[in-house]
């Protein structure tokens, strides 16, 4: 223990602080005050950052989703107290597991981190020494390979390689059976690509169980439907990973890893507050952990049917606004798995119109207010979503889209 007097003496010997050290309020003033009133500053305005109406979706580059007041209240309150980081993970993990029919759960630094830490847990088991050895598997006795379907390898599978594992790609059931060996640590599944992969969920799990191999499902952007939060735990996946900041509107940098209790406990050996492991940089603070839990609960308790109806109404309102513009056709598109919600595809494919998706998307982006849309790479169509819109913004999107299309087709 350093006495106060000693500390002041030490500070006084520092050249820069020396002049201040005589002040008796020095120590108090250097502590952050959680209660003091501060002037409100809008840094987004101050820094001149462009804000926009999000008719695109919960893209990482667009800062994903907006956190509801329940989550912000949780974050604010949590910021005023010290608690032990492990205790927060323990308590929140139990609650999340209960909500999602899992044995265990933890809040991670996004879905990517859930993939890394879950994979690490599978490899190390509850052996801290092994956690310190990742990503160097050779000579450790740890298994070294993960099997996945080629069609599921769309980029996110790279998260697994952070642990040092080798990816084995297969396409058919026969190739899968042939690829399984004593080196196989896990069989990974990407929910979004389930419709295109030859091997579906149940068969993937059945084959893995037959060989005693754990399975993981990445369902990052796959709510709604809300039931997906527990469907894959019920189905028998050993681990399920999901993003917190996408449709669930939690902190953008949070996610959830859930599944078998022993695997969650093992995954935490590679996560903060423990150091000297591959996950040390994937820290989630107490505000995010508690905020994630609140976002999950808030999301589950929403009136999902009513919200779906609101989305359909918004799409219809925008659709109606541009119905009279010559050469323009529209289609309601609902992605089957990820980002499953009604979006509007606006097309002039069959027309003589010479303008491109970039022209219309650019008009909206550069307008006031700025509006972001998607699928600009299509030459003669673009798409917009309505699930990230705030109340009343559908009318603005409809008006601005109509103005752009009317100008471009005139
Ligand atoms: C977005 C996404 C991730 C990464 O999620 P973060 O929460 O941004 O870390 C992983 N897998 C898939 C399929 C995704 O769509």
JSON list of C-alpha atoms in Angstrom, two decimals, residues 103-311:
[
{"chain": "A", "resi": 103, "resn": "UNK", "atom": "CA", "xyz": [-26.40, -25.30, -21.18]},
{"chain": "A", "resi": 104, "resn": "UNK", "atom": "CA", "xyz": [-24.04, -22.36, -21.15]},
{"chain": "A", "resi": 105, "resn": "UNK", "atom": "CA", "xyz": [-23.32, -19.04, -22.87]},
{"chain": "A", "resi": 106, "resn": "UNK", "atom": "CA", "xyz": [-20.87, -16.14, -22.93]},
{"chain": "A", "resi": 107, "resn": "UNK", "atom": "CA", "xyz": [-20.81, -12.68, -24.46]},
{"chain": "A", "resi": 108, "resn": "UNK", "atom": "CA", "xyz": [-18.04, -12.33, -27.03]},
{"chain": "A", "resi": 109, "resn": "UNK", "atom": "CA", "xyz": [-16.55, -9.50, -29.09]},
{"chain": "A", "resi": 110, "resn": "UNK", "atom": "CA", "xyz": [-18.96, -10.10, -31.97]},
{"chain": "A", "resi": 111, "resn": "UNK", "atom": "CA", "xyz": [-19.87, -13.32, -33.74]},
{"chain": "A", "resi": 112, "resn": "UNK", "atom": "CA", "xyz": [-16.36, -13.54, -35.19]},
{"chain": "A", "resi": 113, "resn": "UNK", "atom": "CA", "xyz": [-14.93, -13.73, -31.70]},
{"chain": "A", "resi": 114, "resn": "UNK", "atom": "CA", "xyz": [-17.54, -16.36, -30.78]},
{"chain": "A", "resi": 115, "resn": "UNK", "atom": "CA", "xyz": [-16.21, -18.47, -33.67]},
{"chain": "A", "resi": 116, "resn": "UNK", "atom": "CA", "xyz": [-12.58, -18.03, -32.54]},
{"chain": "A", "resi": 117, "resn": "UNK", "atom": "CA", "xyz": [-13.22, -18.66, -28.84]},
{"chain": "A", "resi": 118, "resn": "UNK", "atom": "CA", "xyz": [-15.62, -21.56, -29.45]},
{"chain": "A", "resi": 119, "resn": "UNK", "atom": "CA", "xyz": [-13.04, -23.21, -31.71]},
{"chain": "A", "resi": 120, "resn": "UNK", "atom": "CA", "xyz": [-10.35, -22.58, -29.09]},
{"chain": "A", "resi": 121, "resn": "UNK", "atom": "CA", "xyz": [-12.50, -24.21, -26.41]},
{"chain": "A", "resi": 122, "resn": "UNK", "atom": "CA", "xyz": [-13.09, -27.28, -28.54]},
{"chain": "A", "resi": 123, "resn": "UNK", "atom": "CA", "xyz": [-9.32, -27.66, -29.07]},
{"chain": "A", "resi": 124, "resn": "UNK", "atom": "CA", "xyz": [-8.12, -26.99, -25.53]},
{"chain": "A", "resi": 125, "resn": "UNK", "atom": "CA", "xyz": [-10.89, -28.38, -23.38]},
{"chain": "A", "resi": 126, "resn": "UNK", "atom": "CA", "xyz": [-10.54, -27.10, -19.82]},
{"chain": "A", "resi": 127, "resn": "UNK", "atom": "CA", "xyz": [-6.73, -27.11, -19.99]},
{"chain": "A", "resi": 128, "resn": "UNK", "atom": "CA", "xyz": [-5.30, -23.62, -19.41]},
{"chain": "A", "resi": 129, "resn": "UNK", "atom": "CA", "xyz": [-1.85, -24.73, -20.52]},
{"chain": "A", "resi": 130, "resn": "UNK", "atom": "CA", "xyz": [-3.21, -25.69, -23.92]},
{"chain": "A", "resi": 131, "resn": "UNK", "atom": "CA", "xyz": [-5.03, -22.35, -24.16]},
{"chain": "A", "resi": 132, "resn": "UNK", "atom": "CA", "xyz": [-1.62, -20.71, -23.81]},
{"chain": "A", "resi": 133, "resn": "UNK", "atom": "CA", "xyz": [-0.23, -22.83, -26.64]},
{"chain": "A", "resi": 134, "resn": "UNK", "atom": "CA", "xyz": [-2.69, -21.78, -29.35]},
{"chain": "A", "resi": 135, "resn": "UNK", "atom": "CA", "xyz": [-2.27, -21.18, -32.28]},
{"chain": "A", "resi": 136, "resn": "UNK", "atom": "CA", "xyz": [0.65, -23.63, -32.33]},
{"chain": "A", "resi": 137, "resn": "UNK", "atom": "CA", "xyz": [-0.93, -27.07, -32.31]},
{"chain": "A", "resi": 138, "resn": "UNK", "atom": "CA", "xyz": [1.99, -29.24, -33.33]},
{"chain": "A", "resi": 139, "resn": "UNK", "atom": "CA", "xyz": [3.28, -31.48, -30.59]},
{"chain": "A", "resi": 140, "resn": "UNK", "atom": "CA", "xyz": [0.59, -30.39, -28.11]},
{"chain": "A", "resi": 141, "resn": "UNK", "atom": "CA", "xyz": [-1.70, -33.38, -28.50]},
{"chain": "A", "resi": 142, "resn": "UNK", "atom": "CA", "xyz": [-4.52, -31.11, -29.67]},
{"chain": "A", "resi": 143, "resn": "UNK", "atom": "CA", "xyz": [-6.50, -32.02, -32.78]},
{"chain": "A", "resi": 144, "resn": "UNK", "atom": "CA", "xyz": [-5.69, -29.98, -35.86]},
{"chain": "A", "resi": 145, "resn": "UNK", "atom": "CA", "xyz": [-8.50, -30.04, -38.43]},
{"chain": "A", "resi": 146, "resn": "UNK", "atom": "CA", "xyz": [-11.98, -28.58, -38.95]},
{"chain": "A", "resi": 147, "resn": "UNK", "atom": "CA", "xyz": [-14.32, -29.87, -41.63]},
{"chain": "A", "resi": 148, "resn": "UNK", "atom": "CA", "xyz": [-16.79, -27.67, -43.49]},
{"chain": "A", "resi": 149, "resn": "UNK", "atom": "CA", "xyz": [-18.73, -27.70, -46.73]},
{"chain": "A", "resi": 150, "resn": "UNK", "atom": "CA", "xyz": [-17.09, -25.82, -49.60]},
{"chain": "A", "resi": 151, "resn": "UNK", "atom": "CA", "xyz": [-20.27, -23.80, -50.13]},
{"chain": "A", "resi": 152, "resn": "UNK", "atom": "CA", "xyz": [-20.10, -22.65, -46.49]},
{"chain": "A", "resi": 153, "resn": "UNK", "atom": "CA", "xyz": [-16.61, -21.16, -46.96]},
{"chain": "A", "resi": 154, "resn": "UNK", "atom": "CA", "xyz": [-17.61, -17.53, -47.63]},
{"chain": "A", "resi": 155, "resn": "UNK", "atom": "CA", "xyz": [-15.03, -15.67, -45.55]},
{"chain": "A", "resi": 156, "resn": "UNK", "atom": "CA", "xyz": [-16.22, -15.99, -41.98]},
{"chain": "A", "resi": 157, "resn": "UNK", "atom": "CA", "xyz": [-14.71, -19.48, -41.73]},
{"chain": "A", "resi": 158, "resn": "UNK", "atom": "CA", "xyz": [-11.34, -17.72, -41.54]},
{"chain": "A", "resi": 159, "resn": "UNK", "atom": "CA", "xyz": [-12.14, -16.91, -37.90]},
{"chain": "A", "resi": 160, "resn": "UNK", "atom": "CA", "xyz": [-11.48, -20.57, -37.08]},
{"chain": "A", "resi": 161, "resn": "UNK", "atom": "CA", "xyz": [-7.92, -20.40, -38.43]},
{"chain": "A", "resi": 162, "resn": "UNK", "atom": "CA", "xyz": [-7.01, -17.92, -35.65]},
{"chain": "A", "resi": 163, "resn": "UNK", "atom": "CA", "xyz": [-6.63, -21.00, -33.46]},
{"chain": "A", "resi": 164, "resn": "UNK", "atom": "CA", "xyz": [-4.17, -22.67, -35.81]},
{"chain": "A", "resi": 165, "resn": "UNK", "atom": "CA", "xyz": [-6.52, -25.28, -37.25]},
{"chain": "A", "resi": 166, "resn": "UNK", "atom": "CA", "xyz": [-6.47, -26.42, -40.85]},
{"chain": "A", "resi": 167, "resn": "UNK", "atom": "CA", "xyz": [-9.69, -26.19, -42.87]},
{"chain": "A", "resi": 168, "resn": "UNK", "atom": "CA", "xyz": [-10.81, -29.31, -44.71]},
{"chain": "A", "resi": 169, "resn": "UNK", "atom": "CA", "xyz": [-13.42, -28.58, -47.42]},
{"chain": "A", "resi": 170, "resn": "UNK", "atom": "CA", "xyz": [-15.84, -31.23, -48.59]},
{"chain": "A", "resi": 171, "resn": "UNK", "atom": "CA", "xyz": [-18.99, -31.29, -50.71]},
{"chain": "A", "resi": 172, "resn": "UNK", "atom": "CA", "xyz": [-20.68, -34.68, -50.46]},
{"chain": "A", "resi": 173, "resn": "UNK", "atom": "CA", "xyz": [-21.58, -36.98, -47.60]},
{"chain": "A", "resi": 174, "resn": "UNK", "atom": "CA", "xyz": [-19.06, -39.52, -48.92]},
{"chain": "A", "resi": 175, "resn": "UNK", "atom": "CA", "xyz": [-16.29, -36.91, -48.93]},
{"chain": "A", "resi": 176, "resn": "UNK", "atom": "CA", "xyz": [-17.25, -35.97, -45.38]},
{"chain": "A", "resi": 177, "resn": "UNK", "atom": "CA", "xyz": [-17.04, -39.55, -44.14]},
{"chain": "A", "resi": 178, "resn": "UNK", "atom": "CA", "xyz": [-13.66, -39.95, -45.85]},
{"chain": "A", "resi": 179, "resn": "UNK", "atom": "CA", "xyz": [-12.32, -36.68, -44.38]},
{"chain": "A", "resi": 180, "resn": "UNK", "atom": "CA", "xyz": [-13.09, -37.58, -40.77]},
{"chain": "A", "resi": 181, "resn": "UNK", "atom": "CA", "xyz": [-10.02, -38.81, -38.89]},
{"chain": "A", "resi": 182, "resn": "UNK", "atom": "CA", "xyz": [-8.42, -38.72, -35.44]},
{"chain": "A", "resi": 183, "resn": "UNK", "atom": "CA", "xyz": [-7.22, -35.20, -36.39]},
{"chain": "A", "resi": 184, "resn": "UNK", "atom": "CA", "xyz": [-10.78, -33.86, -36.74]},
{"chain": "A", "resi": 185, "resn": "UNK", "atom": "CA", "xyz": [-11.49, -31.37, -33.97]},
{"chain": "A", "resi": 186, "resn": "UNK", "atom": "CA", "xyz": [-14.84, -30.00, -35.10]},
{"chain": "A", "resi": 187, "resn": "UNK", "atom": "CA", "xyz": [-17.40, -29.89, -37.92]},
{"chain": "A", "resi": 188, "resn": "UNK", "atom": "CA", "xyz": [-18.43, -26.29, -38.72]},
{"chain": "A", "resi": 189, "resn": "UNK", "atom": "CA", "xyz": [-21.71, -25.22, -40.29]},
{"chain": "A", "resi": 190, "resn": "UNK", "atom": "CA", "xyz": [-22.71, -21.83, -41.77]},
{"chain": "A", "resi": 191, "resn": "UNK", "atom": "CA", "xyz": [-26.45, -21.50, -41.34]},
{"chain": "A", "resi": 192, "resn": "UNK", "atom": "CA", "xyz": [-26.79, -18.86, -44.04]},
{"chain": "A", "resi": 193, "resn": "UNK", "atom": "CA", "xyz": [-25.53, -21.29, -46.68]},
{"chain": "A", "resi": 194, "resn": "UNK", "atom": "CA", "xyz": [-27.63, -24.24, -45.50]},
{"chain": "A", "resi": 195, "resn": "UNK", "atom": "CA", "xyz": [-29.93, -23.98, -48.55]},
{"chain": "A", "resi": 196, "resn": "UNK", "atom": "CA", "xyz": [-27.00, -24.43, -50.98]},
{"chain": "A", "resi": 197, "resn": "UNK", "atom": "CA", "xyz": [-24.91, -27.01, -49.11]},
{"chain": "A", "resi": 198, "resn": "UNK", "atom": "CA", "xyz": [-25.52, -30.67, -49.97]},
{"chain": "A", "resi": 199, "resn": "UNK", "atom": "CA", "xyz": [-25.54, -31.74, -46.31]},
{"chain": "A", "resi": 200, "resn": "UNK", "atom": "CA", "xyz": [-28.29, -30.19, -44.19]},
{"chain": "A", "resi": 201, "resn": "UNK", "atom": "CA", "xyz": [-28.32, -29.45, -40.44]},
{"chain": "A", "resi": 202, "resn": "UNK", "atom": "CA", "xyz": [-29.73, -32.72, -39.09]},
{"chain": "A", "resi": 203, "resn": "UNK", "atom": "CA", "xyz": [-27.52, -34.93, -41.22]},
{"chain": "A", "resi": 204, "resn": "UNK", "atom": "CA", "xyz": [-24.44, -32.83, -40.33]},
{"chain": "A", "resi": 205, "resn": "UNK", "atom": "CA", "xyz": [-25.17, -33.32, -36.62]},
{"chain": "A", "resi": 206, "resn": "UNK", "atom": "CA", "xyz": [-25.99, -37.03, -37.01]},
{"chain": "A", "resi": 207, "resn": "UNK", "atom": "CA", "xyz": [-22.71, -37.80, -38.79]},
{"chain": "A", "resi": 208, "resn": "UNK", "atom": "CA", "xyz": [-20.74, -35.78, -36.22]},
{"chain": "A", "resi": 209, "resn": "UNK", "atom": "CA", "xyz": [-22.42, -37.56, -33.31]},
{"chain": "A", "resi": 210, "resn": "UNK", "atom": "CA", "xyz": [-21.71, -40.94, -34.86]},
{"chain": "A", "resi": 211, "resn": "UNK", "atom": "CA", "xyz": [-18.00, -40.07, -34.78]},
{"chain": "A", "resi": 212, "resn": "UNK", "atom": "CA", "xyz": [-18.07, -38.17, -31.47]},
{"chain": "A", "resi": 213, "resn": "UNK", "atom": "CA", "xyz": [-17.09, -34.85, -33.08]},
{"chain": "A", "resi": 214, "resn": "UNK", "atom": "CA", "xyz": [-18.44, -31.50, -31.79]},
{"chain": "A", "resi": 215, "resn": "UNK", "atom": "CA", "xyz": [-20.37, -29.23, -34.16]},
{"chain": "A", "resi": 216, "resn": "UNK", "atom": "CA", "xyz": [-20.70, -25.44, -34.39]},
{"chain": "A", "resi": 217, "resn": "UNK", "atom": "CA", "xyz": [-23.30, -23.39, -36.26]},
{"chain": "A", "resi": 218, "resn": "UNK", "atom": "CA", "xyz": [-22.68, -19.76, -37.28]},
{"chain": "A", "resi": 219, "resn": "UNK", "atom": "CA", "xyz": [-26.08, -18.01, -37.26]},
{"chain": "A", "resi": 220, "resn": "UNK", "atom": "CA", "xyz": [-24.67, -14.46, -37.16]},
{"chain": "A", "resi": 221, "resn": "UNK", "atom": "CA", "xyz": [-27.45, -12.55, -38.97]},
{"chain": "A", "resi": 222, "resn": "UNK", "atom": "CA", "xyz": [-30.15, -15.20, -38.81]},
{"chain": "A", "resi": 223, "resn": "UNK", "atom": "CA", "xyz": [-32.82, -13.69, -36.61]},
{"chain": "A", "resi": 224, "resn": "UNK", "atom": "CA", "xyz": [-35.68, -13.21, -37.36]},
{"chain": "A", "resi": 225, "resn": "UNK", "atom": "CA", "xyz": [-37.25, -15.65, -36.91]},
{"chain": "A", "resi": 226, "resn": "UNK", "atom": "CA", "xyz": [-36.68, -15.27, -33.17]},
{"chain": "A", "resi": 227, "resn": "UNK", "atom": "CA", "xyz": [-36.97, -19.05, -32.73]},
{"chain": "A", "resi": 228, "resn": "UNK", "atom": "CA", "xyz": [-33.54, -19.41, -34.37]},
{"chain": "A", "resi": 229, "resn": "UNK", "atom": "CA", "xyz": [-32.10, -18.28, -31.02]},
{"chain": "A", "resi": 230, "resn": "UNK", "atom": "CA", "xyz": [-32.89, -21.70, -29.57]},
{"chain": "A", "resi": 231, "resn": "UNK", "atom": "CA", "xyz": [-33.71, -23.87, -32.61]},
{"chain": "A", "resi": 232, "resn": "UNK", "atom": "CA", "xyz": [-30.13, -24.96, -33.23]},
{"chain": "A", "resi": 233, "resn": "UNK", "atom": "CA", "xyz": [-29.38, -25.61, -29.57]},
{"chain": "A", "resi": 234, "resn": "UNK", "atom": "CA", "xyz": [-32.49, -27.80, -29.47]},
{"chain": "A", "resi": 235, "resn": "UNK", "atom": "CA", "xyz": [-31.40, -29.49, -32.69]},
{"chain": "A", "resi": 236, "resn": "UNK", "atom": "CA", "xyz": [-28.14, -30.66, -31.11]},
{"chain": "A", "resi": 237, "resn": "UNK", "atom": "CA", "xyz": [-25.36, -28.33, -32.27]},
{"chain": "A", "resi": 238, "resn": "UNK", "atom": "CA", "xyz": [-22.71, -28.26, -29.54]},
{"chain": "A", "resi": 239, "resn": "UNK", "atom": "CA", "xyz": [-21.98, -24.57, -30.14]},
{"chain": "A", "resi": 240, "resn": "UNK", "atom": "CA", "xyz": [-23.95, -21.75, -31.75]},
{"chain": "A", "resi": 241, "resn": "UNK", "atom": "CA", "xyz": [-22.51, -18.30, -32.55]},
{"chain": "A", "resi": 242, "resn": "UNK", "atom": "CA", "xyz": [-24.53, -15.16, -33.24]},
{"chain": "A", "resi": 243, "resn": "UNK", "atom": "CA", "xyz": [-23.91, -11.42, -33.73]},
{"chain": "A", "resi": 244, "resn": "UNK", "atom": "CA", "xyz": [-25.25, -9.03, -31.09]},
{"chain": "A", "resi": 245, "resn": "UNK", "atom": "CA", "xyz": [-25.26, -5.83, -33.10]},
{"chain": "A", "resi": 246, "resn": "UNK", "atom": "CA", "xyz": [-27.14, -7.02, -36.15]},
{"chain": "A", "resi": 247, "resn": "UNK", "atom": "CA", "xyz": [-30.91, -7.64, -35.94]},
{"chain": "A", "resi": 248, "resn": "UNK", "atom": "CA", "xyz": [-30.82, -7.89, -32.13]},
{"chain": "A", "resi": 249, "resn": "UNK", "atom": "CA", "xyz": [-29.66, -4.26, -31.90]},
{"chain": "A", "resi": 250, "resn": "UNK", "atom": "CA", "xyz": [-27.18, -4.87, -29.11]},
{"chain": "A", "resi": 251, "resn": "UNK", "atom": "CA", "xyz": [-23.72, -3.27, -28.93]},
{"chain": "A", "resi": 252, "resn": "UNK", "atom": "CA", "xyz": [-22.14, -3.54, -32.39]},
{"chain": "A", "resi": 253, "resn": "UNK", "atom": "CA", "xyz": [-19.00, -5.14, -31.03]},
{"chain": "A", "resi": 254, "resn": "UNK", "atom": "CA", "xyz": [-20.82, -7.82, -29.01]},
{"chain": "A", "resi": 255, "resn": "UNK", "atom": "CA", "xyz": [-21.95, -11.34, -29.88]},
{"chain": "A", "resi": 256, "resn": "UNK", "atom": "CA", "xyz": [-22.96, -14.55, -28.15]},
{"chain": "A", "resi": 257, "resn": "UNK", "atom": "CA", "xyz": [-21.40, -18.00, -27.99]},
{"chain": "A", "resi": 258, "resn": "UNK", "atom": "CA", "xyz": [-23.75, -20.60, -26.54]},
{"chain": "A", "resi": 259, "resn": "UNK", "atom": "CA", "xyz": [-23.95, -24.36, -26.26]},
{"chain": "A", "resi": 260, "resn": "UNK", "atom": "CA", "xyz": [-22.57, -27.19, -24.14]},
{"chain": "A", "resi": 261, "resn": "UNK", "atom": "CA", "xyz": [-21.49, -26.04, -20.70]},
{"chain": "A", "resi": 262, "resn": "UNK", "atom": "CA", "xyz": [-18.07, -27.69, -20.77]},
{"chain": "A", "resi": 263, "resn": "UNK", "atom": "CA", "xyz": [-17.28, -26.06, -24.12]},
{"chain": "A", "resi": 264, "resn": "UNK", "atom": "CA", "xyz": [-18.31, -22.60, -22.93]},
{"chain": "A", "resi": 265, "resn": "UNK", "atom": "CA", "xyz": [-16.14, -23.03, -19.83]},
{"chain": "A", "resi": 266, "resn": "UNK", "atom": "CA", "xyz": [-13.29, -24.13, -22.10]},
{"chain": "A", "resi": 267, "resn": "UNK", "atom": "CA", "xyz": [-13.81, -21.17, -24.46]},
{"chain": "A", "resi": 268, "resn": "UNK", "atom": "CA", "xyz": [-13.51, -18.75, -21.55]},
{"chain": "A", "resi": 269, "resn": "UNK", "atom": "CA", "xyz": [-9.97, -19.98, -20.90]},
{"chain": "A", "resi": 270, "resn": "UNK", "atom": "CA", "xyz": [-8.96, -18.12, -24.07]},
{"chain": "A", "resi": 271, "resn": "UNK", "atom": "CA", "xyz": [-10.92, -14.95, -23.22]},
{"chain": "A", "resi": 272, "resn": "UNK", "atom": "CA", "xyz": [-10.30, -11.94, -20.96]},
{"chain": "A", "resi": 273, "resn": "UNK", "atom": "CA", "xyz": [-9.74, -11.40, -18.11]},
{"chain": "A", "resi": 274, "resn": "UNK", "atom": "CA", "xyz": [-7.27, -14.26, -18.68]},
{"chain": "A", "resi": 275, "resn": "UNK", "atom": "CA", "xyz": [-4.18, -13.18, -20.60]},
{"chain": "A", "resi": 276, "resn": "UNK", "atom": "CA", "xyz": [-1.45, -14.92, -22.55]},
{"chain": "A", "resi": 277, "resn": "UNK", "atom": "CA", "xyz": [-3.90, -16.39, -25.02]},
{"chain": "A", "resi": 278, "resn": "UNK", "atom": "CA", "xyz": [-5.19, -15.73, -28.54]},
{"chain": "A", "resi": 279, "resn": "UNK", "atom": "CA", "xyz": [-8.39, -14.14, -27.26]},
{"chain": "A", "resi": 280, "resn": "UNK", "atom": "CA", "xyz": [-6.88, -11.47, -25.03]},
{"chain": "A", "resi": 281, "resn": "UNK", "atom": "CA", "xyz": [-7.58, -8.81, -27.64]},
{"chain": "A", "resi": 282, "resn": "UNK", "atom": "CA", "xyz": [-11.24, -9.79, -27.88]},
{"chain": "A", "resi": 283, "resn": "UNK", "atom": "CA", "xyz": [-12.28, -8.00, -24.73]},
{"chain": "A", "resi": 284, "resn": "UNK", "atom": "CA", "xyz": [-15.91, -7.24, -23.99]},
{"chain": "A", "resi": 285, "resn": "UNK", "atom": "CA", "xyz": [-16.54, -4.78, -21.20]},
{"chain": "A", "resi": 286, "resn": "UNK", "atom": "CA", "xyz": [-19.22, -5.04, -18.53]},
{"chain": "A", "resi": 287, "resn": "UNK", "atom": "CA", "xyz": [-21.34, -2.43, -20.30]},
{"chain": "A", "resi": 288, "resn": "UNK", "atom": "CA", "xyz": [-21.36, -4.53, -23.49]},
{"chain": "A", "resi": 289, "resn": "UNK", "atom": "CA", "xyz": [-21.95, -7.80, -21.65]},
{"chain": "A", "resi": 290, "resn": "UNK", "atom": "CA", "xyz": [-24.92, -6.42, -19.73]},
{"chain": "A", "resi": 291, "resn": "UNK", "atom": "CA", "xyz": [-26.10, -4.44, -22.76]},
{"chain": "A", "resi": 292, "resn": "UNK", "atom": "CA", "xyz": [-26.01, -7.59, -24.86]},
{"chain": "A", "resi": 293, "resn": "UNK", "atom": "CA", "xyz": [-28.14, -9.44, -22.34]},
{"chain": "A", "resi": 294, "resn": "UNK", "atom": "CA", "xyz": [-30.66, -6.59, -22.27]},
{"chain": "A", "resi": 295, "resn": "UNK", "atom": "CA", "xyz": [-30.71, -6.42, -26.09]},
{"chain": "A", "resi": 296, "resn": "UNK", "atom": "CA", "xyz": [-31.35, -10.17, -26.31]},
{"chain": "A", "resi": 297, "resn": "UNK", "atom": "CA", "xyz": [-34.18, -10.07, -23.78]},
{"chain": "A", "resi": 298, "resn": "UNK", "atom": "CA", "xyz": [-35.71, -6.98, -25.40]},
{"chain": "A", "resi": 299, "resn": "UNK", "atom": "CA", "xyz": [-35.49, -8.64, -28.81]},
{"chain": "A", "resi": 300, "resn": "UNK", "atom": "CA", "xyz": [-37.13, -11.86, -27.63]},
{"chain": "A", "resi": 301, "resn": "UNK", "atom": "CA", "xyz": [-39.98, -9.94, -25.97]},
{"chain": "A", "resi": 302, "resn": "UNK", "atom": "CA", "xyz": [-40.81, -7.87, -29.04]},
{"chain": "A", "resi": 303, "resn": "UNK", "atom": "CA", "xyz": [-44.13, -8.39, -30.81]},
{"chain": "A", "resi": 304, "resn": "UNK", "atom": "CA", "xyz": [-42.51, -10.05, -33.81]},
{"chain": "A", "resi": 305, "resn": "UNK", "atom": "CA", "xyz": [-45.74, -10.43, -35.85]},
{"chain": "A", "resi": 306, "resn": "UNK", "atom": "CA", "xyz": [-46.56, -6.78, -35.41]},
{"chain": "A", "resi": 307, "resn": "UNK", "atom": "CA", "xyz": [-43.05, -5.72, -36.38]},
{"chain": "A", "resi": 308, "resn": "UNK", "atom": "CA", "xyz": [-43.18, -7.89, -39.49]},
{"chain": "A", "resi": 309, "resn": "UNK", "atom": "CA", "xyz": [-46.46, -6.20, -40.42]},
{"chain": "A", "resi": 310, "resn": "UNK", "atom": "CA", "xyz": [-44.83, -2.78, -39.95]},
{"chain": "A", "resi": 311, "resn": "UNK", "atom": "CA", "xyz": [-42.05, -3.82, -42.31]}
]
